Coordinates of C-alpha atoms in Angstrom, one line a residue:
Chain A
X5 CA 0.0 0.0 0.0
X6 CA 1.2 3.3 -1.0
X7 CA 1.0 5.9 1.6
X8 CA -0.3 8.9 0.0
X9 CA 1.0 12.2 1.1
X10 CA 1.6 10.8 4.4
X11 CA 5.1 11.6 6.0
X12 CA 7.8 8.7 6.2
X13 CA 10.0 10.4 8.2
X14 CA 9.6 7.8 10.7
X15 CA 10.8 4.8 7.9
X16 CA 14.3 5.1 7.4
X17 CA 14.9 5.2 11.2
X18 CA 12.6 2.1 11.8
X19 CA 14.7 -0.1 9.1
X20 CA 18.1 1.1 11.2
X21 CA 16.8 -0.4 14.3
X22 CA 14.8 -2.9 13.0
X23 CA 17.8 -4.0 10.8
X24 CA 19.8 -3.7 13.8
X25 CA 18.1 -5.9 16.0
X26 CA 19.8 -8.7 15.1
X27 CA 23.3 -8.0 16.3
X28 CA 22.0 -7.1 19.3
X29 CA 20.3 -10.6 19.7
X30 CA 23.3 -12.2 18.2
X31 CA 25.5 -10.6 21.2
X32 CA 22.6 -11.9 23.2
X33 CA 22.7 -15.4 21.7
X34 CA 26.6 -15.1 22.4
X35 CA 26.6 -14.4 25.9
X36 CA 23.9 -16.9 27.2
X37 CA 25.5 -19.7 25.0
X38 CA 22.9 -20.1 22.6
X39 CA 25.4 -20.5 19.2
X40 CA 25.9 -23.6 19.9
X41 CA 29.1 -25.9 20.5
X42 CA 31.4 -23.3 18.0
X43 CA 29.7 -20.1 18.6
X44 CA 32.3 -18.2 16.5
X45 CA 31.7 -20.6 13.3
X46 CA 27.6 -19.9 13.9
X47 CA 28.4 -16.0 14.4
X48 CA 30.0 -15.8 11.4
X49 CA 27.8 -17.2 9.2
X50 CA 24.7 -15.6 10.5
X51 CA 26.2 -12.1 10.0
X52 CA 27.3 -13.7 6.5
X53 CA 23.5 -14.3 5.9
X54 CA 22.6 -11.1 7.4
X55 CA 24.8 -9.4 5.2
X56 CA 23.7 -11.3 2.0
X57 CA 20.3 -10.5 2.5
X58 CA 19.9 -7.2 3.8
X59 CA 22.3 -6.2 0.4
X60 CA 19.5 -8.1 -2.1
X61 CA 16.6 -5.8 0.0
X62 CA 18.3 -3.0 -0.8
X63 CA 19.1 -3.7 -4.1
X64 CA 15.1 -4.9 -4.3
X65 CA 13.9 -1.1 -3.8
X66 CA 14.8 0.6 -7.2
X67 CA 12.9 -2.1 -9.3
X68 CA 10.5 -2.1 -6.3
X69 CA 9.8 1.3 -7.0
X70 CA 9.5 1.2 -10.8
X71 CA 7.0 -1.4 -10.9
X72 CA 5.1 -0.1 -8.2
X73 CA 5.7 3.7 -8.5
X74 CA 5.4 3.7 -4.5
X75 CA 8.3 6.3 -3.0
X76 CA 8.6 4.3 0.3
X77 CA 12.0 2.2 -1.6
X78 CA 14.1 4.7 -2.3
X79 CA 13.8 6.2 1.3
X80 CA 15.2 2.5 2.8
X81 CA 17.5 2.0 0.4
X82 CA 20.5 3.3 2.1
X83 CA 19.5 2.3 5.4
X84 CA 19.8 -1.1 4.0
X85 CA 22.4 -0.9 2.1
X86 CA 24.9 0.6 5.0
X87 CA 23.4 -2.2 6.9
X88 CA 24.5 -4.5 4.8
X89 CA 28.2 -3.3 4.7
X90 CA 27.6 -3.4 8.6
X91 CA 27.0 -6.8 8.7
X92 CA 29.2 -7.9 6.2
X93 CA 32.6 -6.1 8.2
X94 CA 30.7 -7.2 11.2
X95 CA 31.6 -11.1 9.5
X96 CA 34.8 -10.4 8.5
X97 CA 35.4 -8.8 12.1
X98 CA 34.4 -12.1 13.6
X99 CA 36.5 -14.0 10.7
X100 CA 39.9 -11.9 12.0
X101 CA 39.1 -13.2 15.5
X102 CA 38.0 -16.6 14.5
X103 CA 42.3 -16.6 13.5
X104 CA 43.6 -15.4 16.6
X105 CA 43.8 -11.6 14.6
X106 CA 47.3 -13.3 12.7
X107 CA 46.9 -11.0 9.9
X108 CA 49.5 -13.3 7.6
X109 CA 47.1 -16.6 8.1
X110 CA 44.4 -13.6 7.1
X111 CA 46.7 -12.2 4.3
X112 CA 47.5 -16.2 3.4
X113 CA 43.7 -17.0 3.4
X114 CA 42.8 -14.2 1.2
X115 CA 45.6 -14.8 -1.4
X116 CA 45.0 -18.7 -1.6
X117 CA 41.9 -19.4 -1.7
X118 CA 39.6 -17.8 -4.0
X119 CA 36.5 -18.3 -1.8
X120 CA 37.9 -16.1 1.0
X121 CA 39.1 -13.8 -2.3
X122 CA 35.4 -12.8 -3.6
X123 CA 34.2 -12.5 0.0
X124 CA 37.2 -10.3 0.5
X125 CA 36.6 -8.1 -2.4
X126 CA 32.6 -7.6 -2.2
X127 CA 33.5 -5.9 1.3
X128 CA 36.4 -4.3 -0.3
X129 CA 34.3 -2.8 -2.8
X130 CA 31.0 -1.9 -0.6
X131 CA 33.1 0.2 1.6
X132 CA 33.9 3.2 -0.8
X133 CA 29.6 2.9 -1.2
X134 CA 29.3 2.8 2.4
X135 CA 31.7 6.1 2.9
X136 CA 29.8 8.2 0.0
X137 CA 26.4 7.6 0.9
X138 CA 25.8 10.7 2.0
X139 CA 23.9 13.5 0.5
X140 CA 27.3 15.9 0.7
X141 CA 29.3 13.0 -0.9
X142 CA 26.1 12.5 -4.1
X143 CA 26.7 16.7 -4.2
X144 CA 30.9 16.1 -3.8
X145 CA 30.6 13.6 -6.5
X146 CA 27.7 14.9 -8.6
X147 CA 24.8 12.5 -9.3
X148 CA 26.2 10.5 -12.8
X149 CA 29.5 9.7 -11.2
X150 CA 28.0 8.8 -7.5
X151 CA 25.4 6.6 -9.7
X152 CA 28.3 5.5 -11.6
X153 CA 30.4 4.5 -8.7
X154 CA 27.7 2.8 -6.6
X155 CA 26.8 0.2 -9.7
X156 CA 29.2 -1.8 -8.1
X157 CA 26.9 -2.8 -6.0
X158 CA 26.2 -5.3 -8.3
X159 CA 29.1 -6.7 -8.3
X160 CA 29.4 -6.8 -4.7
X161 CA 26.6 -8.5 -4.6
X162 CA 27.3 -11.0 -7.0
X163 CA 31.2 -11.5 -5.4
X164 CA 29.2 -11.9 -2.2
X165 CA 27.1 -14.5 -3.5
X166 CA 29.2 -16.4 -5.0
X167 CA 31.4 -16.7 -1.6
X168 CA 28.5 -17.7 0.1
X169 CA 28.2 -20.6 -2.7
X170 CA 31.5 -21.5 -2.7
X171 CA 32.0 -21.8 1.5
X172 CA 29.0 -24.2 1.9
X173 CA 30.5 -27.5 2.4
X174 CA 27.6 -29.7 -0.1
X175 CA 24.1 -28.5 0.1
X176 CA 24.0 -25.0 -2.0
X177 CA 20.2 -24.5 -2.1
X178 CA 19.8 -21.5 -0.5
X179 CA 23.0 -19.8 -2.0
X180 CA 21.6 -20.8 -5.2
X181 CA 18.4 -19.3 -4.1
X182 CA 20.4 -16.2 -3.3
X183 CA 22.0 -16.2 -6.5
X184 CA 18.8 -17.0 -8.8
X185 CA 16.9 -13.3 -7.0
X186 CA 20.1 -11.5 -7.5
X187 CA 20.0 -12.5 -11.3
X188 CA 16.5 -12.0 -10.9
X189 CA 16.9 -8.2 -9.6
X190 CA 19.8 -7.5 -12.2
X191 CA 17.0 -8.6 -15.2
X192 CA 14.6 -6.3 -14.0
X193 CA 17.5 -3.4 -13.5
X194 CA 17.9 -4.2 -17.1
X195 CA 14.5 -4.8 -18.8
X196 CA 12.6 -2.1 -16.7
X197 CA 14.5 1.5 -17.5
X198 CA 12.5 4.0 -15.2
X199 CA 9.4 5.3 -16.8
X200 CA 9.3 8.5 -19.1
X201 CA 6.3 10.0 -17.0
X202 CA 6.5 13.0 -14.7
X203 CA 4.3 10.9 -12.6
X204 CA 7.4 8.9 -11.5
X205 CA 10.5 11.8 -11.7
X206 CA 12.9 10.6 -14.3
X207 CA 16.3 9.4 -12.7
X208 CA 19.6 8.6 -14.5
X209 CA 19.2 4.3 -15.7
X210 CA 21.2 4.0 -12.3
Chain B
X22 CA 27.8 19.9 -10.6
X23 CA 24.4 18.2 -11.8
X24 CA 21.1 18.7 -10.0
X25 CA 19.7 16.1 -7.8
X26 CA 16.2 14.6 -9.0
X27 CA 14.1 15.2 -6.1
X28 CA 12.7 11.8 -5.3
X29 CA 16.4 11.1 -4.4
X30 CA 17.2 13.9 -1.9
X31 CA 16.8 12.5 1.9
X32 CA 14.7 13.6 4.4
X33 CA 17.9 15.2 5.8
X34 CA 17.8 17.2 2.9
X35 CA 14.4 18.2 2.1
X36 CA 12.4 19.5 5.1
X37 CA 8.9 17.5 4.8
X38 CA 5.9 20.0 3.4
X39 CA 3.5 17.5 5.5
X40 CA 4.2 18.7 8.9
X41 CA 2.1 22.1 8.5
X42 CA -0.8 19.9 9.1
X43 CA -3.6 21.4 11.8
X44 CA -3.4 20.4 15.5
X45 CA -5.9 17.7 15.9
X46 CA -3.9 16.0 13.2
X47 CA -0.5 15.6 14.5
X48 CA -1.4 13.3 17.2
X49 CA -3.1 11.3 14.9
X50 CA -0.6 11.0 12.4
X51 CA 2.0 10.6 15.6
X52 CA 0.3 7.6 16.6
X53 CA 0.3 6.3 13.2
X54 CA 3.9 6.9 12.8
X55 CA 4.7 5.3 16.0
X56 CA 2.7 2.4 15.2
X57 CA 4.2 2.0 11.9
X58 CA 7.7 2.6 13.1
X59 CA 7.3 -0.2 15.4
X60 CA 5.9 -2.9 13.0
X61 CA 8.5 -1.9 10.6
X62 CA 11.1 -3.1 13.2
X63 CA 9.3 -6.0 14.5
X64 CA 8.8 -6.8 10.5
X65 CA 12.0 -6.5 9.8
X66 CA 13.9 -7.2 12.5
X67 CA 11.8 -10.6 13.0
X68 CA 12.0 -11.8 9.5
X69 CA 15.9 -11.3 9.3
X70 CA 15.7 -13.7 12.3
X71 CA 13.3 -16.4 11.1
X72 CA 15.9 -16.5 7.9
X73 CA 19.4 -16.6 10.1
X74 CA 19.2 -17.5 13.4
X75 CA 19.2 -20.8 14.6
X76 CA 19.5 -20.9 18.5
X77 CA 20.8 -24.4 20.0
X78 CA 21.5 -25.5 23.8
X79 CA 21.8 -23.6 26.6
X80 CA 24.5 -22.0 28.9
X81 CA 24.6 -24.6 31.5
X82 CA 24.0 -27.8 29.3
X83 CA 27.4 -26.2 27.1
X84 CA 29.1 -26.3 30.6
X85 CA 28.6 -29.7 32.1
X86 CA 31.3 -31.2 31.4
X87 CA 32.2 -34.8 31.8
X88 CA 33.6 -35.9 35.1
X89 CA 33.6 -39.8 35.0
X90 CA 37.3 -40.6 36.5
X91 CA 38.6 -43.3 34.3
X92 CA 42.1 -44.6 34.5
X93 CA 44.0 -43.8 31.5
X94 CA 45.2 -46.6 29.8
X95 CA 48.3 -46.4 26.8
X96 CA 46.2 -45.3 23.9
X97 CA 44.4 -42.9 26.1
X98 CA 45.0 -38.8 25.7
X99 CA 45.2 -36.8 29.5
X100 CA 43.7 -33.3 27.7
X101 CA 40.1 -32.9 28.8
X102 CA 37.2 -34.6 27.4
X103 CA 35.0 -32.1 25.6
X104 CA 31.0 -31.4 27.3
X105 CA 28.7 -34.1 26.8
X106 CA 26.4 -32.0 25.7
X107 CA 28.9 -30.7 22.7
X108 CA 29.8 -34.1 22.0
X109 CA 25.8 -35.3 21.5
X110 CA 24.4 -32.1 19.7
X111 CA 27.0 -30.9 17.6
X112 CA 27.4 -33.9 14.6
X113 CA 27.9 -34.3 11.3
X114 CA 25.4 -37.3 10.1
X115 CA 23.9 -36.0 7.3
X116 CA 21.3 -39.0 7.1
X117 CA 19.6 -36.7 9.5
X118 CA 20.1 -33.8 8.6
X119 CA 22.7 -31.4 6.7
X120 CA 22.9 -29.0 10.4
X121 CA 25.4 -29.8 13.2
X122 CA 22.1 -30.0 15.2
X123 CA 19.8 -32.2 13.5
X124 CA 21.6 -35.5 13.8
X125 CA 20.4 -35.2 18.1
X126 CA 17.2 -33.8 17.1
X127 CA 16.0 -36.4 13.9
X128 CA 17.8 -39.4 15.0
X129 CA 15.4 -40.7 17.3
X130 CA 13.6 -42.6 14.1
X131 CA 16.9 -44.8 14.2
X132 CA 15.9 -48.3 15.3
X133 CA 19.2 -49.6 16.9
X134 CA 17.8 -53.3 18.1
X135 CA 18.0 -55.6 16.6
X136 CA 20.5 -54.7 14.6
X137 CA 22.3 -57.1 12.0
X138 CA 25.6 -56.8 10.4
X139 CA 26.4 -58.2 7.5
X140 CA 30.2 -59.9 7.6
X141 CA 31.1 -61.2 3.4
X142 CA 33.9 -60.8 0.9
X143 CA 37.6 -62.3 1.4
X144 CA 37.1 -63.8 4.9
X145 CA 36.6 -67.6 5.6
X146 CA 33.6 -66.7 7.7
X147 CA 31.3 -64.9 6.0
X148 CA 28.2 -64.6 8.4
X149 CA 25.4 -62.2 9.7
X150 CA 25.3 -61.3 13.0
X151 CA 23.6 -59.5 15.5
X152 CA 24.9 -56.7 17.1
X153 CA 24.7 -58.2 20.7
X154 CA 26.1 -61.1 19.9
X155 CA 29.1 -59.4 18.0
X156 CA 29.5 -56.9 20.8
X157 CA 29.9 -60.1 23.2
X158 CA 32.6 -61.6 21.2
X159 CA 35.0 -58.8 22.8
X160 CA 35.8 -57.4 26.3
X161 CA 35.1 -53.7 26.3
X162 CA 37.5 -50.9 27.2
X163 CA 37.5 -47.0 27.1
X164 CA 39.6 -45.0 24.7
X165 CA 40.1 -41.4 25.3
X166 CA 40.8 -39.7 21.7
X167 CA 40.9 -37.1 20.2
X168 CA 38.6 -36.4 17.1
X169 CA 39.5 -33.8 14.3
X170 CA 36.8 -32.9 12.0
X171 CA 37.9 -32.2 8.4
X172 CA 36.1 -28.7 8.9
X173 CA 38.9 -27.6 11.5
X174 CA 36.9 -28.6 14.8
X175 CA 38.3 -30.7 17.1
X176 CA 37.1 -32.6 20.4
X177 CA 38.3 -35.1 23.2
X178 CA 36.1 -38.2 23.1
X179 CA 35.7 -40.8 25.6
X180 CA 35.1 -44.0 23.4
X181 CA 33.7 -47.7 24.7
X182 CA 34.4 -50.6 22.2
X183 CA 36.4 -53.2 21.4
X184 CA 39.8 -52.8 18.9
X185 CA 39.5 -53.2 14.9
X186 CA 42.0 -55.4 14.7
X187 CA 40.7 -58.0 17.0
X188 CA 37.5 -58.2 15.0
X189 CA 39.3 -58.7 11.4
X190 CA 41.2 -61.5 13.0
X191 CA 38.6 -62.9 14.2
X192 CA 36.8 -63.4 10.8
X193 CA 40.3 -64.9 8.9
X194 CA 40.6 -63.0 6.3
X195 CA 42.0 -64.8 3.3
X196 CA 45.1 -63.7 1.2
X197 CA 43.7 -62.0 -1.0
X198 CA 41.9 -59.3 1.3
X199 CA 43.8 -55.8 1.1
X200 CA 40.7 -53.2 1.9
X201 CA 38.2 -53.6 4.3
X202 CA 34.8 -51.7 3.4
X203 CA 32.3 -50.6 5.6
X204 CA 28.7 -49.5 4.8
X205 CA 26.1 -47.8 6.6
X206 CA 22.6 -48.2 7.0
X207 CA 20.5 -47.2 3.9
X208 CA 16.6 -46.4 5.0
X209 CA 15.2 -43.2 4.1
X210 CA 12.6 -44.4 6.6
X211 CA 14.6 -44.2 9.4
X212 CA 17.3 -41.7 8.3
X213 CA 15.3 -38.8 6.6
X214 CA 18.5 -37.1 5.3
X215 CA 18.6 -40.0 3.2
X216 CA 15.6 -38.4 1.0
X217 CA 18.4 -35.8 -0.3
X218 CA 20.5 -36.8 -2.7
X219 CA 23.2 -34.7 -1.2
X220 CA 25.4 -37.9 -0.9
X221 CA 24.8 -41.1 -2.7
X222 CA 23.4 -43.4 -0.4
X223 CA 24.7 -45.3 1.8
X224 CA 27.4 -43.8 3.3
X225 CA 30.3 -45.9 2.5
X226 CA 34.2 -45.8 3.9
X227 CA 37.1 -47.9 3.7
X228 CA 40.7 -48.4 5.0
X229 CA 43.7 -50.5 3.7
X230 CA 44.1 -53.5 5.8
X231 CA 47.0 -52.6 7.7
X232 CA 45.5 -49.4 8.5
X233 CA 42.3 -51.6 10.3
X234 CA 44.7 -53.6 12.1
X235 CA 46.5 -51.1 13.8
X236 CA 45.8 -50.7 17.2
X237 CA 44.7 -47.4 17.6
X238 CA 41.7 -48.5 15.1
X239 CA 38.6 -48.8 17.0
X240 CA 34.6 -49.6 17.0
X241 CA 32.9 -48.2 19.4
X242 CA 29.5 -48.9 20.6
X243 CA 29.6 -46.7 23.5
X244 CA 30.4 -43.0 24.6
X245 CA 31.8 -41.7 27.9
X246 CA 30.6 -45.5 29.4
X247 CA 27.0 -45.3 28.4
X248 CA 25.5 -46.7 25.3
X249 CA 26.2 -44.9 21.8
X250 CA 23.5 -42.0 21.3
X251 CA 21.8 -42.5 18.0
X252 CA 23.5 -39.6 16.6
X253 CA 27.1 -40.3 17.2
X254 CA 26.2 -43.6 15.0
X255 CA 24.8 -46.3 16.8
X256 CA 25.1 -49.1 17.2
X257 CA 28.5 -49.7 15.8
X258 CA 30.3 -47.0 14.3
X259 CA 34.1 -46.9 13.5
X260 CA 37.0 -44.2 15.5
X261 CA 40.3 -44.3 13.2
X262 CA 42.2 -40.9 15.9
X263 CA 44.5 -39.8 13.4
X264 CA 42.1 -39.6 10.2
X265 CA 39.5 -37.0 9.9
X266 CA 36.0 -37.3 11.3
X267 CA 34.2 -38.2 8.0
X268 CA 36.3 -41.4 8.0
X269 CA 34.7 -42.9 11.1
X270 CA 31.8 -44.4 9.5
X271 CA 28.7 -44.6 11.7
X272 CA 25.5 -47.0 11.9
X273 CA 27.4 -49.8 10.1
X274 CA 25.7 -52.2 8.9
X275 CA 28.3 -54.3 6.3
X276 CA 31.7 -55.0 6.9
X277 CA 33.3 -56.4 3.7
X278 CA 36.9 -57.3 3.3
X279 CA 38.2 -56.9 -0.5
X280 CA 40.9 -56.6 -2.9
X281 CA 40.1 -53.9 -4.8
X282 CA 40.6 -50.3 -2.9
X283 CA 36.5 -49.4 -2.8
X284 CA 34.7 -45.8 -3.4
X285 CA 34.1 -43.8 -0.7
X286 CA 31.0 -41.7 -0.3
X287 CA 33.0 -37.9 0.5
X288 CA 35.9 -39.0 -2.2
X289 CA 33.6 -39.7 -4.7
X290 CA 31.2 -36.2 -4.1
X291 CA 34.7 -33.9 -4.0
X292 CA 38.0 -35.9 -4.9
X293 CA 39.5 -32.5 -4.6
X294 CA 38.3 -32.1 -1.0
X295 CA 38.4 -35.4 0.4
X296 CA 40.7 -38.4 0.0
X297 CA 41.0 -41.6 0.4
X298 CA 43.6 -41.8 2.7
X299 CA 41.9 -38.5 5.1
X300 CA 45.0 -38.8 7.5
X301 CA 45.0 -35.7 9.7
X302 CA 47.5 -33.1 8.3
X303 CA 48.5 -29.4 9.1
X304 CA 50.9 -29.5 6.1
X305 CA 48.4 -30.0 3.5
X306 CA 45.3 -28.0 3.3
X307 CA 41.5 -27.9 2.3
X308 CA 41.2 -26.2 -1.1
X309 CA 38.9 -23.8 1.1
X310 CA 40.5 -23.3 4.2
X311 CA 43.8 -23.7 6.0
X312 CA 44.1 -27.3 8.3
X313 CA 47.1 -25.9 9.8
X314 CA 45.1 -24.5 13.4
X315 CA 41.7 -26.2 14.3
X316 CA 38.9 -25.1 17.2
X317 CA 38.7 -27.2 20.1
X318 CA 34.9 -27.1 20.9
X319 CA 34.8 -25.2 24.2
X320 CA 38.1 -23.4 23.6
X321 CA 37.7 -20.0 22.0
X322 CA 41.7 -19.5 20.7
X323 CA 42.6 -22.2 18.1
X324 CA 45.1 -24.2 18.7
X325 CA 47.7 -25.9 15.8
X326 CA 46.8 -29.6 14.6
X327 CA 49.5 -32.0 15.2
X328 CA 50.6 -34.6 12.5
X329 CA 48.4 -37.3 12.6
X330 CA 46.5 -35.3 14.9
X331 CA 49.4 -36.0 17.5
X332 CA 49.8 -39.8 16.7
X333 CA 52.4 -39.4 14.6
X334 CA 54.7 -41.6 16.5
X335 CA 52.0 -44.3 16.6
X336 CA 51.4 -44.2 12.8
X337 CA 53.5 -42.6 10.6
X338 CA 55.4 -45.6 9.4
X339 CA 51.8 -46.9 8.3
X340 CA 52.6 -44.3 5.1
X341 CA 56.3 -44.9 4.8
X342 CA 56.9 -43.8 0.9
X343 CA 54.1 -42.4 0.6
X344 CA 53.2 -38.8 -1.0
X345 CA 51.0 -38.0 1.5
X346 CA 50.3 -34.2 -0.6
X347 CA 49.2 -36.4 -3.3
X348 CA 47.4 -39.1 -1.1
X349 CA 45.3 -36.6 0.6

């Protein structure tokens, strides 16, 4: 449902915390032993899967909004997106612990084996999105090259999936899954160029 | 510097035209905001949730450790034996169950009695027996091991059973016998994972004949002196210390000895991965991660796997020539 004229001041706040709550009940989960007998290999896969989805939600808003012409998208897009890159250096955080914080096993890992790799370089490249999603940054940068730059989202995305697919030991179904709505999303970028009408303000295909 | 479509600028940036709206309005439409704000949340937060959490034991179950006083015997390892509780919940079976914890939660449809085993191949007694009667055949001792998963896990594990090699002598086997094979239970009835075809069905390992007779290879039939729990492969599973966990084949049902090296189940779904031989090795790693350091469940530093996850003295000169880089 489209809310009409209605403010949504209150929305982008509500997806932080909401988006949030997680963590908090993972550090919950962590301190009244609820992770089970390796509580650092289950923390870092939930915030894997945290990370994983909350990215395909945000990328889910700018189609969103073209089929639907409802606003409400674009105003959680970054709130998601920025959660995203939360959770994802929130996994990698966990990951550096996991190996005692030796940055050359790290450094060794992300060299050798090309799963660590792509996981390496989707967070790699959502940072620089992360740091310019600010309004002063999209004025700094002007809107073609800030839309420019943060198309790499896709390939974040994709890098991210991929790693996801590649560190499951045998059943892939849900990276697949993953994988299958991120094509999905990228189809619809592709097929669906944002509608010629007032009605919907034009934006640049980004 | 190009201008900003409007339907992009923030709320930071563009102060909302709505707010001029009369009095009795704005605590209306401050209700409504609260209320959506705080099903937004729930929405969210809950659904992120449902999708990724999966909360397992508690904080005082994870603690009990195991106390039982055994005297420790040659074979036996002083370091101390992992919770109970870890050792019974967290498994890799996937006939029940692709999660560490559905192997304690699904294997209750495992009917362990009666149980028959199926003994054929190059021995001069092939027979069928029961497990009661084969368990009777052998005076039961403890074994305090250690146990290192392939996926860089590790625990202490206080074993009952009876030694490999005192079971292959006892069924003669004949000179041309080189491998012996063991199978596991196939029925999807009982073992629901089965219904997948993440593995082909059943579950089979193997280990060269000399490698069965050693003494450190064991069958156990019991855990920290009480009868096997379903999930840790009752009734009759096999504990080879310095291999990785996936070679300890569990809820055996067929022993076979052979000539011809036979397929095993994880070789066969990812050669690269997982070998034949599967002998405990910091040197040489998992395409996807390093087996040089491993977690001790319970412990929160890792620690560095030994050799032959510290039997090295034991069995090393089991592999004497051998490319153990190449014979993974």
């Amino acid at each position: 449902m489209a809310p009409g004229k209605r403010s949504l001041k209150w929305l982008p706040p509500a997806v932080y915390v909401g988006g949030f709550l997680p963590a908090l009940i993972l550090l919950g989960d962590a301190l009244s032993g609820l992770l089970g007998a390796d509580p650092i290999k289950r923390a870092t896969h939930q915030t894997g899967q945290l990370a994983i989805i909350l990215l395909l939600l945000s990328l889910a808003c700018t189609p969103l909004r073209l089929l639907t012409g409802w606003t409400w998208p674009a105003r959680v897009r970054k709130a998601l997106g920025l959660l995203a890159f939360g959770y994802a250096a929130l996994h990698f955080g966990i990951y550096l612990f996991d190996q005692n914080i030796l940055l050359l096993a790290v450094g060794e890992d992300i060299v050798k084996r090309p799963f660590i790799t792509v996981g390496f370089l989707a967070l790699l490249l959502l940072a620089p999105l992360a740091w310019t999603s600010t309004p002063a940054s999209m004025k700094r940068l002007g809107f073609q090259r800030w839309t420019r730059l943060h198309r790499l989202v896709y390939l974040a995305a994709a890098l991210g999936a991929l790693h996801y697919w590649w560190g499951v030991k045998q059943d892939r179904t849900v990276p697949t899954l993953l994988a299958a709505g991120l094509l999905g999303l990228l189809l619809l970028r592709l097929v669906k160029r944002p509608a010629k009408k007032p009605a919907t303000r034009p934006t640049s295909s980004g | 510097m190009a201008k900003l479509p409007r339907q992009l600028e923030g709320e930071e940036v563009a102060p909302l035209v709505t707010d001029t709206a009369p009095q009795g309005h704005t605590r209306r439409e401050f209700l409504r905001s609260a209320t959506l704000f705080t099903a937004t949340v729930a929405g969210l937060g809950g659904g992120l949730e449902l999708l990724t959490r999966r909360p397992s034991g508690t904080a005082e179950a994870q603690a009990a450790a195991v106390t039982r006083k055994r005297a420790l015997g040659p074979y036996d390892t002083s370091e101390p034996v992992t919770s109970y509780q870890a050792m019974t919940t967290y498994n890799n079976f996937y006939e029940f169950g692709l999660g560490k914890d559905d192997p304690s939660q699904n294997a209750g449809s495992l009917r362990t009695r009666p149980w028959i085993i199926k003994i054929d191949g190059e021995v001069r007694r092939p027979q069928t027996v029961d497990i009661d009667t084969l368990q009777s055949w052998f005076p039961l001792e403890d074994r305090v091991y250690r146990m290192r998963c392939v996926e860089a896990w590790s625990m202490v594990m206080p074993w009952m059973g009876f030694p490999l090699a005192a079971l292959i002598r006892r069924l003669e086997p004949t000179g041309k016998a080189k491998y012996v094979k063991f199978t596991t239970l196939q029925d999807p009835k009982q073992m629901p994972g089965q219904r997948s075809g993440v593995l082909d069905w059943p579950y089979v390992e193997a280990l060269r004949l000399d490698e069965a007779l050693h003494p450190l290879a064991f069958m156990a039939v019991g855990l920290d002196g009480k009868i096997l729990p379903n999930q840790n492969g009752a009734p009759l599973r096999l504990v080879i210390p310095w291999k990785y966990g996936f070679k300890n084949i569990k809820s055996i049902v067929r022993i076979s000895l052979v000539s011809e090296r036979p397929k095993t189940t994880w070789a066969l779904a990812a050669p690269d991965e997982y070998g034949f031989y599967a002998n405990v090795n910091p040197a040489v790693d998992h395409p996807r991660w390093s087996q040089a350091t491993e977690r001790r469940i319970g412990e929160v530093a890792r620690r560095k796997t030994l050799p032959f996850n510290g039997y090295a003295d034991a069995v090393a000169g089991l592999y004497k020539g051998l490319d153990l880089r190449r014979n993974f």
